[in-house]
Coordinates of C-alpha atoms in Angstrom, one line a residue:
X1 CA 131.2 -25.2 -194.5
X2 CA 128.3 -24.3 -192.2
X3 CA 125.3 -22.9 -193.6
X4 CA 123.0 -21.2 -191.7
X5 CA 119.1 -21.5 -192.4
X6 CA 119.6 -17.8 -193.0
X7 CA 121.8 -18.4 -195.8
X8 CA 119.6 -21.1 -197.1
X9 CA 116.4 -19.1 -197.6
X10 CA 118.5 -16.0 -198.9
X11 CA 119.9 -18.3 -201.6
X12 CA 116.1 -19.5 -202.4
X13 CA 115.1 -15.9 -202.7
X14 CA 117.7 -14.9 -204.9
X15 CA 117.3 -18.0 -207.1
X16 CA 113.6 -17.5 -206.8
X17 CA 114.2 -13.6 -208.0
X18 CA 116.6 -14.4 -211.3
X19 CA 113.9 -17.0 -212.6
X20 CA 111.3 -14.1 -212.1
X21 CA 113.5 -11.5 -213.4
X22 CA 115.2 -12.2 -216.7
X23 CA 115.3 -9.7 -219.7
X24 CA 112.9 -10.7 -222.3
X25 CA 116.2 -11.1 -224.7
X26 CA 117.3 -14.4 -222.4
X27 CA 113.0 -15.4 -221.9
X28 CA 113.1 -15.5 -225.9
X29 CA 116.2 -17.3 -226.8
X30 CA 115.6 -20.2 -224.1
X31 CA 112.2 -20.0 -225.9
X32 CA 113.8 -20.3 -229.1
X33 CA 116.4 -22.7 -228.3
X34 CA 113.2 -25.0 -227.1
X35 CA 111.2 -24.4 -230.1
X36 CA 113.7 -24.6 -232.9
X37 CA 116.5 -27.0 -231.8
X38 CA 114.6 -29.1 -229.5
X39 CA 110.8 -29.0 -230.9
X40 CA 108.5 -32.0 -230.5
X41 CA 105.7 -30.1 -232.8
X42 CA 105.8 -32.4 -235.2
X43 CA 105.4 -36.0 -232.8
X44 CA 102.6 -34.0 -231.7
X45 CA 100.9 -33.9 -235.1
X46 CA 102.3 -37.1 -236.0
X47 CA 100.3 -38.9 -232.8
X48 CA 97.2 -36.7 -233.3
X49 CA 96.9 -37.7 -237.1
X50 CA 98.5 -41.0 -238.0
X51 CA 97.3 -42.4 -234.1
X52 CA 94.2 -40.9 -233.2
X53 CA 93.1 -39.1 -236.1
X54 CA 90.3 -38.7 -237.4
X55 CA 88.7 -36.6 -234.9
X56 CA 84.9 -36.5 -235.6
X57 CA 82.5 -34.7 -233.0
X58 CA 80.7 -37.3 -231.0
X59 CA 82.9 -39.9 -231.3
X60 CA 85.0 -42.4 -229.1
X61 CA 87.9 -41.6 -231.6
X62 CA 87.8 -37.8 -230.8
X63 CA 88.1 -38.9 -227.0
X64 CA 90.4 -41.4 -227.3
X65 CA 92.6 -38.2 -229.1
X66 CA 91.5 -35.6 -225.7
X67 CA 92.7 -38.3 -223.3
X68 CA 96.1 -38.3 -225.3
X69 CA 96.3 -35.2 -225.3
X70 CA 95.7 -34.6 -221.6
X71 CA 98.1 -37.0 -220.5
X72 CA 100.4 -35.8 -223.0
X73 CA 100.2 -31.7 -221.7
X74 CA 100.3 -33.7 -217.9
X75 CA 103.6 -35.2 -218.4
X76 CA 105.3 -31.7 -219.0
X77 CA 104.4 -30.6 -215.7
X78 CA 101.5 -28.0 -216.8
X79 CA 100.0 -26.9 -213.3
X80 CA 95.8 -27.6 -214.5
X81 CA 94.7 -30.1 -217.6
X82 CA 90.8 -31.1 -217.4
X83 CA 88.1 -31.7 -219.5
X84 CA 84.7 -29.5 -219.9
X85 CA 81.8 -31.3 -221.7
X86 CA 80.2 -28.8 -224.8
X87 CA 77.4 -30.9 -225.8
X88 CA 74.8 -33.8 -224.6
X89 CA 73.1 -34.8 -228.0
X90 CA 75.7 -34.6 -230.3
X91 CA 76.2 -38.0 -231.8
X92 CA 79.0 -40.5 -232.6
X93 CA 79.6 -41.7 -236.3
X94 CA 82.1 -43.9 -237.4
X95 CA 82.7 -46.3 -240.7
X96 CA 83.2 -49.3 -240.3
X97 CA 83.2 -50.4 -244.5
X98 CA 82.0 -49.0 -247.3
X99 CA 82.4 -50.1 -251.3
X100 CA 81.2 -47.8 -254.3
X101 CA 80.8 -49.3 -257.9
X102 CA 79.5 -48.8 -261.3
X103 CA 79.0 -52.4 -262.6
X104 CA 77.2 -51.5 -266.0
X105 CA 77.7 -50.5 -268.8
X106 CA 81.4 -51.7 -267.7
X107 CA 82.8 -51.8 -264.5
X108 CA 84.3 -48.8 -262.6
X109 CA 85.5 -48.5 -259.5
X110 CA 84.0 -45.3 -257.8
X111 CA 86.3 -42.8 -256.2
X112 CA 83.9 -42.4 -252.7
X113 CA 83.8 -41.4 -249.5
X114 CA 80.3 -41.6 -246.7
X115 CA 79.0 -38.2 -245.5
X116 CA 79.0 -38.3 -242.2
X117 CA 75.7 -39.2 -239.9
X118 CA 74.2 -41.1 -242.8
X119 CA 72.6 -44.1 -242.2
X120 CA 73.9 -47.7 -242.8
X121 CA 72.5 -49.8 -246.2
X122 CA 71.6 -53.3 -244.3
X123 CA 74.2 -55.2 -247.0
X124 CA 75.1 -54.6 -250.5
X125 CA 72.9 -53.1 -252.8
X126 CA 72.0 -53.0 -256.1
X127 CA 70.3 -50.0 -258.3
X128 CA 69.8 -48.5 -261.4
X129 CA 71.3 -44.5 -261.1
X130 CA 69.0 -41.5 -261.8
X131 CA 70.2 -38.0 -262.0
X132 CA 68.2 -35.2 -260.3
X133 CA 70.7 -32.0 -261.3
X134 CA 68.9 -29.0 -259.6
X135 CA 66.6 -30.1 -256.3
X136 CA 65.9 -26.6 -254.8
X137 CA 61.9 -26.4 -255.7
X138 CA 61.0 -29.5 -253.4
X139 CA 57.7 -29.1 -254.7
X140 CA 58.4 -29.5 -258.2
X141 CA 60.6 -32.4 -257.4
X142 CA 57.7 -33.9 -255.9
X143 CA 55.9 -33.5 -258.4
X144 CA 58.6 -34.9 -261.1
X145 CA 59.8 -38.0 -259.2
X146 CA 57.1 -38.9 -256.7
X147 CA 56.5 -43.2 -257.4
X148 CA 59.8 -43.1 -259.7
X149 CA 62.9 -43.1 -257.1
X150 CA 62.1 -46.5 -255.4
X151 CA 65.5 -48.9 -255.5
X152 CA 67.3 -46.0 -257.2
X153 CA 70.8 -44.3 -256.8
X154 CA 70.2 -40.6 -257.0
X155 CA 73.4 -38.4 -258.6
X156 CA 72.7 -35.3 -257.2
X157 CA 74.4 -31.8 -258.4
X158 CA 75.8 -30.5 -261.8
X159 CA 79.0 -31.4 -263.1
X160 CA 82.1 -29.7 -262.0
X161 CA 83.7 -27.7 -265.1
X162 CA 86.6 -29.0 -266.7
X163 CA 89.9 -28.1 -264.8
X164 CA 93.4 -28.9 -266.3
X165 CA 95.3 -28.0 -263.4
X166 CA 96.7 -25.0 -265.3
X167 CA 97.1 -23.0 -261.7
X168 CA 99.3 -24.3 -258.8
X169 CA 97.9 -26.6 -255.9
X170 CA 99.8 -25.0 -253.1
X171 CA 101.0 -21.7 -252.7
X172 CA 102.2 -18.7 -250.5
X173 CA 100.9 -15.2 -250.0
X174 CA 103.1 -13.0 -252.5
X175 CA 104.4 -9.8 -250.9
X176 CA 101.7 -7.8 -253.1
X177 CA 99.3 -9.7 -251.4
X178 CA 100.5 -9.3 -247.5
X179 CA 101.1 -5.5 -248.4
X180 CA 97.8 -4.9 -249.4
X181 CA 95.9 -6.6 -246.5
X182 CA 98.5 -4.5 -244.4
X183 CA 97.6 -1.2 -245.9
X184 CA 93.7 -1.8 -244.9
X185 CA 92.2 0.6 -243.2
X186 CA 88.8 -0.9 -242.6
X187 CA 88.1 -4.6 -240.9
X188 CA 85.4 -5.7 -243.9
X189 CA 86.5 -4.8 -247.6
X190 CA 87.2 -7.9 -249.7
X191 CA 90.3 -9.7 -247.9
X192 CA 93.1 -9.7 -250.1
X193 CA 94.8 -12.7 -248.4
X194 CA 91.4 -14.9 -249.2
X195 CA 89.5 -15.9 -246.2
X196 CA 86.3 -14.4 -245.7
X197 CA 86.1 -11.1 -244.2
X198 CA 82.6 -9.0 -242.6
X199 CA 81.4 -7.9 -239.7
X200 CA 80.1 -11.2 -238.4
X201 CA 76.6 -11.4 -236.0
X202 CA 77.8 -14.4 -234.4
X203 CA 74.6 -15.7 -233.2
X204 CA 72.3 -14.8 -235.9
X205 CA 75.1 -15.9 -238.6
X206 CA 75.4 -19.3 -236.7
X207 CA 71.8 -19.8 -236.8
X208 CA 71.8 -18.7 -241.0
X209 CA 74.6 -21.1 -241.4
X210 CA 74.2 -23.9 -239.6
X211 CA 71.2 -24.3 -239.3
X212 CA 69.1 -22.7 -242.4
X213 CA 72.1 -23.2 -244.9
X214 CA 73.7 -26.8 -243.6
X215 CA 70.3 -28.0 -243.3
X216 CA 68.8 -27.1 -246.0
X217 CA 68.2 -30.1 -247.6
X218 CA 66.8 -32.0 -245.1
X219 CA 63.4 -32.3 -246.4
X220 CA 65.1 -33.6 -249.9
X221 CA 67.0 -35.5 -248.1
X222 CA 63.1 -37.2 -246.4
X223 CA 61.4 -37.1 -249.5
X224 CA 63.9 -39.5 -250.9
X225 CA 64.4 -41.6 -248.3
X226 CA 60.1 -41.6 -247.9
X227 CA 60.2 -43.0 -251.8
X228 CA 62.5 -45.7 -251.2
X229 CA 66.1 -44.5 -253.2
X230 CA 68.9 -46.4 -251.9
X231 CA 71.4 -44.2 -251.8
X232 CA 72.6 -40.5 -252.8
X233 CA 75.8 -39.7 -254.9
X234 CA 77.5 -35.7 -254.9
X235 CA 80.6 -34.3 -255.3
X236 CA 82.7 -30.9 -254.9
X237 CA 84.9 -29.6 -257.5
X238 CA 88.2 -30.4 -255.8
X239 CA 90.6 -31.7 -258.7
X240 CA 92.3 -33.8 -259.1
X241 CA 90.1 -37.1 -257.9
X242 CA 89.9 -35.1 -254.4
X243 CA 86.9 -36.1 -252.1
X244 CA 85.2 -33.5 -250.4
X245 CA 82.8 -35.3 -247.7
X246 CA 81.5 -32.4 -246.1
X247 CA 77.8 -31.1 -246.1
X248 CA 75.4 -33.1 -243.6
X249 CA 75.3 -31.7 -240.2
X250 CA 72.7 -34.0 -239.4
X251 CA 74.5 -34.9 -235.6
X252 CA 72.6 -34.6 -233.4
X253 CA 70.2 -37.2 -231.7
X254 CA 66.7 -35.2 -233.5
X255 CA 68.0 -34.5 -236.5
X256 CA 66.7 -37.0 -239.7
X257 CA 69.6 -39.2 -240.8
X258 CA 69.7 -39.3 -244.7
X259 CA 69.9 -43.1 -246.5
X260 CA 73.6 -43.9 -247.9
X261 CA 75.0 -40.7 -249.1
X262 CA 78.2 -40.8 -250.9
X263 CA 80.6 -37.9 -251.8
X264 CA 82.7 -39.2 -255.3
X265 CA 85.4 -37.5 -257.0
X266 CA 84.7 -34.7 -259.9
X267 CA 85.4 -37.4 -262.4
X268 CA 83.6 -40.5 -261.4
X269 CA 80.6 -37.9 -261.0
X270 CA 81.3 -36.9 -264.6
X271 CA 81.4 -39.9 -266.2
X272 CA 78.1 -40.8 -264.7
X273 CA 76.4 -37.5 -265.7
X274 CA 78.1 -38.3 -269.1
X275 CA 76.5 -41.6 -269.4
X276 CA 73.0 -40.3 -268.5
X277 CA 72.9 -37.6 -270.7
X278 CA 73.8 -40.6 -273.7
X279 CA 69.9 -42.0 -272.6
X280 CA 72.7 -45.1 -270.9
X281 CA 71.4 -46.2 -267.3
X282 CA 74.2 -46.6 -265.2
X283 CA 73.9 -49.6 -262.0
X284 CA 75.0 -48.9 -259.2
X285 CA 76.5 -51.4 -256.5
X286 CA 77.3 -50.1 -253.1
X287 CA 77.2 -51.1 -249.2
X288 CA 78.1 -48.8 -245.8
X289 CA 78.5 -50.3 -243.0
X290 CA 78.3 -47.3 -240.3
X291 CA 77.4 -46.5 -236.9
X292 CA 75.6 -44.0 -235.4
X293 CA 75.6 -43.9 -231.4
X294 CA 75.4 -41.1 -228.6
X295 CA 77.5 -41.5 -226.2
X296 CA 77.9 -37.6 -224.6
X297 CA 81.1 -38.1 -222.1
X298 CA 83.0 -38.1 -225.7
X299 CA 82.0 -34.5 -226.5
X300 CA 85.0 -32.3 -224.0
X301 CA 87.0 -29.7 -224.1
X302 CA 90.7 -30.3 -223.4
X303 CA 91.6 -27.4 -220.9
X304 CA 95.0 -26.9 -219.5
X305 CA 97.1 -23.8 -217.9
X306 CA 100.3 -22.9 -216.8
X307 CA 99.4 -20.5 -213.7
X308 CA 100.7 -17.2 -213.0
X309 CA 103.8 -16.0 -210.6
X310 CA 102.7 -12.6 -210.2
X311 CA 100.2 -12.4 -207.0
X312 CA 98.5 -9.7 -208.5
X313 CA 98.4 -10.5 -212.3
X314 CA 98.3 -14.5 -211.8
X315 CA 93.8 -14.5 -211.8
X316 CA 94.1 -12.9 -215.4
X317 CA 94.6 -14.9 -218.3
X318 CA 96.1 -15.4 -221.9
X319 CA 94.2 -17.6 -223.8
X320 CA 95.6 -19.6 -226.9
X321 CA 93.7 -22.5 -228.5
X322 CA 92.0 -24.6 -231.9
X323 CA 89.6 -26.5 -232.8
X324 CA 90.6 -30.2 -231.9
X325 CA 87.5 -32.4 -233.8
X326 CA 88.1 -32.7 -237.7
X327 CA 86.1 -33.9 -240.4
X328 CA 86.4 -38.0 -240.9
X329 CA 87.6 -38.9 -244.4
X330 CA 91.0 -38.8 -243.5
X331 CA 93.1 -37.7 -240.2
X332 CA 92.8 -34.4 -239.4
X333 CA 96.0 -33.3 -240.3
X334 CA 96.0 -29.8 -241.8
X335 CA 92.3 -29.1 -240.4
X336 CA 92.9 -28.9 -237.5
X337 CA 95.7 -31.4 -236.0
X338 CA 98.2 -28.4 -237.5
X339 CA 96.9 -26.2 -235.4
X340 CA 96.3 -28.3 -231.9
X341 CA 99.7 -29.2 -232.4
X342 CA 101.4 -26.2 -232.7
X343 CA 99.3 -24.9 -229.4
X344 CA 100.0 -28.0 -227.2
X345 CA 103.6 -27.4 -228.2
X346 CA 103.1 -23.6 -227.4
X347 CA 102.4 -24.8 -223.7
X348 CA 105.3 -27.1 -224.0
X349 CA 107.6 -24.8 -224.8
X350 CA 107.2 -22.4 -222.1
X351 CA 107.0 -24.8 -219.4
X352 CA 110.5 -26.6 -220.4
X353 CA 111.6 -23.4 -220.6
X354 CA 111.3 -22.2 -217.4
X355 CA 109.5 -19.1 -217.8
X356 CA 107.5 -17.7 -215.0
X357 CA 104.7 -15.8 -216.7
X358 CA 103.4 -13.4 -214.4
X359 CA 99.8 -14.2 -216.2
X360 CA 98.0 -17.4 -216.7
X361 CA 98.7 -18.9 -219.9
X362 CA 95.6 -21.5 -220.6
X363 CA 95.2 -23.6 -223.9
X364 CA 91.8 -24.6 -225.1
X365 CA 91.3 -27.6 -227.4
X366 CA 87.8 -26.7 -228.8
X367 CA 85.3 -29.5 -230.3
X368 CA 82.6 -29.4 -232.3
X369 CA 84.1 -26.4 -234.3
X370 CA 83.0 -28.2 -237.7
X371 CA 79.1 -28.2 -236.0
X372 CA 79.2 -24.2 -235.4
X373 CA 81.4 -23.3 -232.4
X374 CA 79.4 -26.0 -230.0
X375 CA 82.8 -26.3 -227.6
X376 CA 83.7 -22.4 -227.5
X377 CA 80.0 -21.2 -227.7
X378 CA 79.8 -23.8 -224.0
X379 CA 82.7 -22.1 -222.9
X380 CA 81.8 -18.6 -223.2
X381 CA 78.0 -19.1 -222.2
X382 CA 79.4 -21.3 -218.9
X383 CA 82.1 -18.7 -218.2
X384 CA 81.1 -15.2 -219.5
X385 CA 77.2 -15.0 -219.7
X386 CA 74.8 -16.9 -222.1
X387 CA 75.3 -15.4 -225.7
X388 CA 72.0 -13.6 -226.1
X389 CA 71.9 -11.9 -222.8
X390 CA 74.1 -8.7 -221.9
X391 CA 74.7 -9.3 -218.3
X392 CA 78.2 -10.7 -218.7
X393 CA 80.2 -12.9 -215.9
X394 CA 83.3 -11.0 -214.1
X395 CA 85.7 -13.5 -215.7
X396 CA 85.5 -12.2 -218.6
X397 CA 87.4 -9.1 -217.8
X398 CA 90.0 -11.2 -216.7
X399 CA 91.3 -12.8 -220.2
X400 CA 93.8 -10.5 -221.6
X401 CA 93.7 -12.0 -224.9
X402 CA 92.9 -15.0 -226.8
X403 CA 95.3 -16.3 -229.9
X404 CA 93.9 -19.2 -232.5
X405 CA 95.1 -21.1 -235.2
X406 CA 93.0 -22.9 -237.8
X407 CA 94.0 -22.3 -240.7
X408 CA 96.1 -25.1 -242.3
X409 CA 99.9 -25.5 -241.6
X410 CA 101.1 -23.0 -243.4
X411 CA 103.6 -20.8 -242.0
X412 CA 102.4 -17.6 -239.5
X413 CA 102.6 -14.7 -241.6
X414 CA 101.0 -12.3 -239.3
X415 CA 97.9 -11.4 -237.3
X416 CA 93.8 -10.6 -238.1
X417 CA 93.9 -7.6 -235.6
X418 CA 89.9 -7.9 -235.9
X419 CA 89.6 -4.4 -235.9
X420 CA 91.4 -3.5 -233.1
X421 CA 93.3 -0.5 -233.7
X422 CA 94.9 -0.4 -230.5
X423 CA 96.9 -3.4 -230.5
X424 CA 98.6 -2.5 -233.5
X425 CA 101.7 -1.2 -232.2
X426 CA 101.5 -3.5 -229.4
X427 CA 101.9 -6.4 -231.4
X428 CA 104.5 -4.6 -233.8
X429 CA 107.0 -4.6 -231.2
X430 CA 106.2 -8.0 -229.7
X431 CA 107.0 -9.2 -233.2
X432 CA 110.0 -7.1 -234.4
X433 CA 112.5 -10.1 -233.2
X434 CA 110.9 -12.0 -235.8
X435 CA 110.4 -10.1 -238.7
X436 CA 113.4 -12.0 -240.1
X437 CA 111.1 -15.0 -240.1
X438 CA 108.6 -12.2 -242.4
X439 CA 105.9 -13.4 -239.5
X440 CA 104.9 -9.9 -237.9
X441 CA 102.5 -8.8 -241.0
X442 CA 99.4 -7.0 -239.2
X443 CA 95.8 -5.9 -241.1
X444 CA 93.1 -4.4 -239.5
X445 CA 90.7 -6.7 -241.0
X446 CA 88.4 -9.2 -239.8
X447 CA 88.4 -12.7 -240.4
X448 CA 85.4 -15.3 -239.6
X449 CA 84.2 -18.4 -239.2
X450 CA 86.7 -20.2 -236.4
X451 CA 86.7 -20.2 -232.8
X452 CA 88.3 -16.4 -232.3
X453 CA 84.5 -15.2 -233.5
X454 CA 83.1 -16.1 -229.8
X455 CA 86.0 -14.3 -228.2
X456 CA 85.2 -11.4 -230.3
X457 CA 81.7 -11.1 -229.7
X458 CA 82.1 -11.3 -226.3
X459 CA 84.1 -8.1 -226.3
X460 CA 87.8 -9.8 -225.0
X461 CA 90.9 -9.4 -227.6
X462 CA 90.4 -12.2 -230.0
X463 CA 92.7 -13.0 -233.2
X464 CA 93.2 -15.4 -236.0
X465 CA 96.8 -16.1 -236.9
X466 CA 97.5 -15.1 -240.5
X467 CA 99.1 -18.3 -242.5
X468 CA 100.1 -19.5 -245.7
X469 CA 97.5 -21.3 -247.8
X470 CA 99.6 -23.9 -249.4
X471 CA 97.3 -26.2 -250.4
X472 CA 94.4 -26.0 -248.0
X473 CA 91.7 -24.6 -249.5
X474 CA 92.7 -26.8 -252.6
X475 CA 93.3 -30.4 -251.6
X476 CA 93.0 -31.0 -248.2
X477 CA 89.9 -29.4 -246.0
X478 CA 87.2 -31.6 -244.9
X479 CA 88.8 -34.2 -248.2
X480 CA 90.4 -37.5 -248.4
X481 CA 94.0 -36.0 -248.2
X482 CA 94.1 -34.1 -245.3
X483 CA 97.0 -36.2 -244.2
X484 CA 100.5 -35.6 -242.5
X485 CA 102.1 -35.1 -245.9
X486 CA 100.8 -32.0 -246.1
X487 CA 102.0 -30.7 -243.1
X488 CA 105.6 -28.5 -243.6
X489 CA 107.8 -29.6 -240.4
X490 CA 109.7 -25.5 -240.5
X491 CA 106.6 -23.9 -240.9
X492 CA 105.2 -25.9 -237.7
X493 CA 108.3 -25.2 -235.9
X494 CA 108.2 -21.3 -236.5
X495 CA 104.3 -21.0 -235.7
X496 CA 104.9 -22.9 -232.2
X497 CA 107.9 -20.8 -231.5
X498 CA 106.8 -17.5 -232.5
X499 CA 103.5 -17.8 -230.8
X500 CA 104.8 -18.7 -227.2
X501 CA 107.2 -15.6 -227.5
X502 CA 103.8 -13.7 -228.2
X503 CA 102.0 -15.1 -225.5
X504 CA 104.7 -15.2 -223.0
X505 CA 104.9 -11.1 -223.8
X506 CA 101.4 -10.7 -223.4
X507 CA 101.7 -12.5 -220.3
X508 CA 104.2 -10.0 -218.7
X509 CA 102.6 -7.0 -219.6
X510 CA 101.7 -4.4 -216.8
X511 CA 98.3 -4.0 -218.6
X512 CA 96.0 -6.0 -220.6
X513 CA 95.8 -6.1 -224.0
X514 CA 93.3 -3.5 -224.7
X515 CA 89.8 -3.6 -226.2
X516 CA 87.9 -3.3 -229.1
X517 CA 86.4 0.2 -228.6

């Protein structure tokens, strides 16, 4: 049969035309055939926490993990994947070996772990313990201890109180629970799902935090260090034998590093205090072999998009993303490889899908989250307007919304509408399809301290996915056991699914989500 060129180019047109034009119902079952019978979520969190996990800022680790990851979003055919740099003194820290022992009165093997951006101990060394329990009045400490600490392990902190494990590790939000954040009416009473809730100054809160709060005990941390101890000894009350290494934000290139500092588990820490309260001097035997480097190429964000078909709507954006560093005691799994996971598989999704959104879909892979925002706070300033200042850029009328997850993986149970009134029904109907999954819970309330914050502040559409707690708050953030075991393979496959039927809708929207008013 002869074909014409004429018939050629119709047939284009026409094929061109149905991939542009299906009904939403056929756009979200080829999205859910994708996410649910063909997912790849959990390879994804598989490489990012057994292969390149951890994550710490600063590292060669973390960009060892951002190259995988932008090779891995390239091979699915995504149009743009690049890398922004955040941050040019943030520093590298990685262990290299580390040993923790009591060896008298008897020998006891001390459940530890190194706080990050502490300094190495030159070798193994050797030191009677001393306990300093409350170290707030420097001056009085001065006073106390000055001549006294030199070749001395200082336990620092009070004892956790007896836990007997009487309440449940991991759990879900009860129905009582989601109801009662849903029936909210204002964005700041206390949260009844658990995360912190308030109307949150982003700037002047990041400044209290990070660096009033996190680095508070800096000039402890000199005085010792000035008197000669050896090393330092703390804990957190995570039962049972948990490690919590997380407290020294001491990364960047100025900042004092502290001598050897060691996070133990509740009950090596209560034994010791137990022993010193008896007038008994434990001895302490401990090395770390660590090192601190700067090496600012390592500190990116992973950017990638899938661009818009619609010539009119293709400049303005939906925005999904998560934190991509983690803490370094273990891999990164739950905090925040659940969520990177679940986002490069969002992008994944779509494009083997093949949807045309008529928006841009971009992902964002943030780092330095743990350090106070650094990645999205260099976003924003570099592409809206610099944080303190209220001339803001053009672009950033041009995100529609922007989605993130970091909070575990636990299953989406919902949305933080972050006060937005006006999305409300909006996302009620995007999510109807899957209430059977009991994922389309909405509250009005806020909730802080993640990446959505900066998105917020800057006045564009920004929300935290709601999610099951199971057992983060409990056993695995910034501890020894955030590992893949911990990570539900349904409840990753439902997040990743439900979310790219979210943001493909957004996408196709004649209008932007609106604004906070």
């Amino acid at each position: 049969m002869k074909i014409t060129s004429k018939t050629l180019i119709a047939t284009f047109l026409f094929i061109g035309y149905v991939a542009t034009s299906q009904t939403l119902p056929q756009a979200l079952s080829k999205i859910n055939t994708e996410g649910f019978q063909k997912s790849q979520v959990m390879s994804l969190i598989s490489d990012l926490s057994d292969v390149y996990g951890p994550r710490l800022t600063g590292t060669n680790q973390y960009y060892t993990a951002a190259e995988w990851a932008k090779k891995t979003i390239e091979s699915w055919g995504v149009d743009k994947v690049y890398f922004e740099n955040y941050c040019d003194d943030c520093m590298g820290w990685e262990v290299k070996s580390f040993n923790v022992e009591m060896t008298e009165p008897a020998y006891m093997k001390i459940q530890a772990y190194p706080y990050a951006w502490t300094e190495s101990s030159n070798g193994v060394q050797i030191g009677d313990m001393i306990w300093i329990e409350n170290w707030s009045n420097l001056e009085q400490i001065k006073k106390q201890w000055h001549g006294k600490l030199n070749g001395k392990t200082i336990l620092i902190g009070s004892a956790p109180e007896q836990n007997m494990l009487f309440n449940a590790l991991a759990t879900r939000f009860t129905e009582n629970q989601i109801e009662t954040a849903e029936k909210s009416i204002l964005p700041v009473p206390n949260n009844p799902l658990g995360s912190s809730a308030g109307d949150l100054n982003l700037i002047e809160d990041l400044e209290v935090v990070f660096e009033t709060f996190m680095r508070k005990d800096d000039a402890f941390f000199a005085f010792l260090k000035a008197e000669g101890a050896l090393s330092i000894l703390g804990t957190t009350p995570f039962f049972p034998g948990v490690i919590h290494p997380s407290g020294t934000y001491n990364f960047r290139e100025s900042h004092e590093k502290p001598v050897p500092y060691f996070a133990i588990s509740p009950e090596s820490f209560g034994k010791l205090k137990r022993l010193n309260a008896r007038g008994i001097t434990p001895k302490i035997k401990f090395h770390l072999d660590s090192e601190l480097y700067l090496n600012p190429k390592n500190n990116v964000n992973i950017i990638a998009e899938i661009t818009g078909s619609d010539l009119k709507l293709k400049d303005e954006v939906v925005m999904i993303g998560a934190h991509f560093d983690s803490w370094h005691p273990a891999s990164g799994a739950t905090d925040n490889g659940a969520g990177s996971a679940v986002m490069m598989e969002v992008m994944r999704i779509i494009k083997a899908s093949g949807l045309k959104p008529k928006r841009t879909i971009r992902i964002a892979l943030w780092g330095g989250e743990e350090q106070g925002y650094l990645g999205s706070m260099s976003y924003a300033e570099n592409h809206y307007g610099k944080a303190k200042e209220t001339t803001r850029k053009k672009e950033v009328e041009k995100i529609s919304a922007y989605l993130n997850m970091d909070n575990g993986a636990g299953q989406m149970r919902g949305i933080y509408l972050q006060g937005n009134e006006a999305v409300r029904p909006i996302f009620e109907n995007m999510l109807e399809t899957y209430s059977y999954l009991d994922v389309n819970n909405l509250t009005i309330q806020n909730t802080n301290f993640t990446d959505h914050d900066v998105f917020d502040y800057y006045k564009i559409p920004g929300f935290q996915i709601i999610q099951d707690p199971l057992n983060y708050s409990t056993v695995t953030h910034h501890t020894n056991l955030d590992a893949l075991e911990y990570v539900p393979e349904r409840d990753m496959m439902i997040n990743a699914t439900v979310i790219a039927a979210l943001v493909y809708q957004i996408a196709q929207r004649d209008l932007r989500l609106p604004r906070e008013e």
